[in-house]
Amino acid sequence: RAADAAQAKAVVDAAKAQGQVGEQADGYIGVVASAPPNVVAAVAEINAGRAAAYRDAAAKTGTTPEA
């Protein structure tokens, strides 16, 4: 799975350079409407990993991921 994550990161990094995706204030990556399906899938994979990390951090601190 590390290889999948590295591939997703490479796709997202390239998409950032092309203006197809960007970091959002909520800590997730946003996608522009014209992004190709492989970019959308890579963003979804990275955002899922971020969501899990945010949930773990919230559980350890007694807060919610939205806090």
GROMACS .gro file of C-alpha atoms in nm, residues 2-52:
model
   51
    2ALA     CA    1   0.295   0.234   0.051
    3ALA     CA    2   0.359   0.210  -0.321
    4ASP     CA    3  -0.002   0.309  -0.389
    5ALA     CA    4   0.030   0.606  -0.155
    6ALA     CA    5   0.354   0.715  -0.320
    7GLN     CA    6   0.192   0.689  -0.663
    8ALA     CA    7  -0.111   0.888  -0.545
    9LYS     CA    8   0.123   1.156  -0.404
   10ALA     CA    9   0.310   1.176  -0.733
   11VAL     CA   10  -0.016   1.217  -0.926
   12VAL     CA   11  -0.139   1.486  -0.686
   13ASP     CA   12   0.195   1.670  -0.688
   14ALA     CA   13   0.184   1.684  -1.069
   15ALA     CA   14  -0.181   1.795  -1.060
   16LYS     CA   15  -0.094   2.072  -0.812
   17ALA     CA   16   0.173   2.199  -1.051
   18GLN     CA   17  -0.092   2.207  -1.328
   19GLY     CA   18  -0.351   2.385  -1.113
   20GLN     CA   19  -0.590   2.089  -1.108
   21VAL     CA   20  -0.587   2.048  -0.729
   22GLY     CA   21  -0.496   2.254  -0.426
   23GLU     CA   22  -0.480   2.252  -0.049
   24GLN     CA   23  -0.795   2.368   0.128
   25ALA     CA   24  -0.824   2.547   0.462
   26ASP     CA   25  -0.988   2.237   0.616
   27GLY     CA   26  -0.674   2.028   0.567
   28TYR     CA   27  -0.796   1.835   0.267
   29ILE     CA   28  -0.709   1.857  -0.100
   30GLY     CA   29  -0.966   2.011  -0.331
   31VAL     CA   30  -1.015   1.923  -0.697
   32VAL     CA   31  -1.120   2.154  -0.980
   33ALA     CA   32  -1.408   2.034  -1.194
   34SER     CA   33  -1.188   1.963  -1.496
   35ALA     CA   34  -0.948   1.727  -1.316
   36PRO     CA   35  -0.916   1.384  -1.483
   37PRO     CA   36  -1.048   1.071  -1.308
   38ASN     CA   37  -0.703   0.946  -1.206
   39VAL     CA   38  -0.637   1.275  -1.026
   40VAL     CA   39  -0.976   1.261  -0.852
   41ALA     CA   40  -0.901   0.904  -0.738
   42ALA     CA   41  -0.555   1.000  -0.610
   43VAL     CA   42  -0.699   1.294  -0.417
   44ALA     CA   43  -0.966   1.068  -0.265
   45GLU     CA   44  -0.697   0.824  -0.150
   46ILE     CA   45  -0.487   1.096   0.010
   47ASN     CA   46  -0.789   1.264   0.170
   48ALA     CA   47  -0.897   0.929   0.318
   49GLY     CA   48  -0.554   0.892   0.474
   50ARG     CA   49  -0.570   1.244   0.611
   51ALA     CA   50  -0.918   1.182   0.754
   52ALA     CA   51  -0.788   0.874   0.937
   0.00000   0.00000   0.00000
